[in-house]
Amino acid sequence: MTTDVLIIGGGMAAGWAAISAAKAGASVVVVDKGFMGTSGVTAPAGPNHWWVPPEEGRREAAVRKRLETAFGLADPAWMHRIIDITWQSIPELAPWYPFSGDGRGGVFRSGLRGPEYLRALRRYALSLGVTILNHHPALELLAGTDGAIAGAAGYARLLGRPWRVSAGAVILATGGCAFRSGLLGSYSNTGDGYLMGVEAGAELSGMEFCVSYSISPSWLCTRTLPYTGARFFNSDGDQLEIPGWDRPRDYLCALATAFREGAVYADLHEAPAELPAVIREIQPATVAAFERRGLNMFRDRFEVSLFGEGTIRGVGGLRIVDTGCATSVPGLYAAGDAATREHIAGATSGGGAQNAAWALSSGRLAGHAAAQSAMRHSRKKGALKALGAVGLRPTGSAHSVDRTAIIRTVQEEILDPIKALWRSEPKLQASSDQLEAAWVEARDHLHGEGLDAVAARETAAMAATARWCNAAARTRRESRGMHVRVDYPDMNADYERHLLTTGLERVHANLESSSAAKRVS
């Protein structure tokens, strides 16, 4: 196929990017690993947006509050931009989304139910003529002779054959990477966009800020919201001293220590009285997980676990170089969790709010900019170069590789809270050695054909993402936001800049120049 704009991904950012590009007059094709409208972490969630009315002083106050937790790495101009785009965009869903009342005679728009939200985005995009190719995972980007990105290639799962789309511009909206932690909806979020972007020559930014966890019932991660009002107990029934959620790092550290000592149980007897109705309204998947086991989450005590969220609720992703969410590679754009959200989140993140607003707004910005670029320049003609390497074209002899072992190594070195919450040079060096060995095995021998190529590329992407996160954490020799080094416990003014990471054969991590940061604003 040939199109103006090709969007890789099918979640919130991809949906808004498709809508924005189509409204700008471009032809648009979306390729999704799963079924656009049900795949990704938004589908089982209830995202609350950064919803701030334009009344005098309200937005300025919201930006000031967020800057307090950004630790010097956010940009107020970006914050105002994202708040405004979010405010203008959500009402557009009215023909497709059943908004609830706010109890005061108005409409409640700040929080949306994930399944209906994504279905609305799909229907909105289809109404604008967007072509959606479900179950069409992308394997690699394609480039013209000038190096500009001019399409992508992949494998159609249900049709059992390769696909190829040439395009005037490509948007990576592939989500973040949770390293197969069990986080609900994240199984297909394996860092594919990061790998494809870096193979094309793009940089990553903020990858050290990937220390984020959800606490959920041990049998299924349904996100964190209900547990802000929980008490925690050990297997002997003794209540644990866990700080409040208003102190997120102390809260996580105390839980991580408790999990190290044995099973942990949550008790929601003292949760706010209005919480049960709120949970059922905006996170129905949470309630269903208990009802299927015959449990009442607000009456029965139940075992919980920590689930790593990696860059999904972290901060880092592909570096963007302008307000249209372009990467440094011509023809390539990034949106949502595939792009760094440091410009609005700084060194800390969180659930929903600014993260959901970023997915929406970066999607709209990338969609419009990609459409303008594609329609302004003629599409590349002639042969296109395939850029994919690890998992597709091994450097050594292709033979059977234990993909499960590679993924297990990645999880052990990146998701272990004891390693992630209390980073130090010895720990990071030891992890680097393990990750490098896993990467070399994948680089030299990992190979897949047909549908198996999808799994091979997912394994390669997780291994690559882990290496980038580790390298960035080693390079930032200070503690800032969610990145804490016990050997460098203080903030260092020299590090009040974004940290750029790139490279496949050899990973490089360096602080961004102040002049480059200003250009992005």
Tab-separated table of C-alpha atoms in Angstrom, residues 204-209 423 428 466-477 483 485 495 499-501 507-510:
chain	number	residue	atom	x	y	z
A	204	LEU	CA	16.226	8.301	23.121
A	205	SER	CA	15.819	10.660	26.059
A	206	GLY	CA	15.025	10.122	29.726
A	207	MET	CA	15.433	6.341	29.699
A	208	GLU	CA	16.850	6.380	33.239
A	209	PHE	CA	13.412	7.413	34.528
A	423	ARG	CA	20.661	1.985	42.150
A	428	LEU	CA	24.273	-1.242	37.437
A	466	ALA	CA	16.923	-2.684	28.943
A	467	ARG	CA	20.441	-1.808	27.796
A	468	TRP	CA	19.436	1.795	27.101
A	469	CYS	CA	17.721	2.165	30.493
A	470	ASN	CA	20.757	0.739	32.256
A	471	ALA	CA	23.249	2.904	30.354
A	472	ALA	CA	21.260	6.064	31.072
A	473	ALA	CA	21.010	5.182	34.774
A	474	ARG	CA	24.786	4.642	34.950
A	475	THR	CA	25.491	7.945	33.220
A	476	ARG	CA	23.220	10.096	35.405
A	477	ARG	CA	25.447	10.190	38.482
A	483	HIS	CA	15.996	7.943	39.493
A	485	ARG	CA	21.510	6.488	43.092
A	495	TYR	CA	22.700	17.219	35.376
A	499	LEU	CA	20.195	12.612	28.919
A	500	LEU	CA	20.300	11.301	25.348
A	501	THR	CA	20.931	7.620	24.647
A	507	VAL	CA	25.370	2.278	23.563
A	508	HIS	CA	26.169	5.954	24.094
A	509	ALA	CA	24.574	8.166	26.766
A	510	ASN	CA	25.364	11.894	26.958
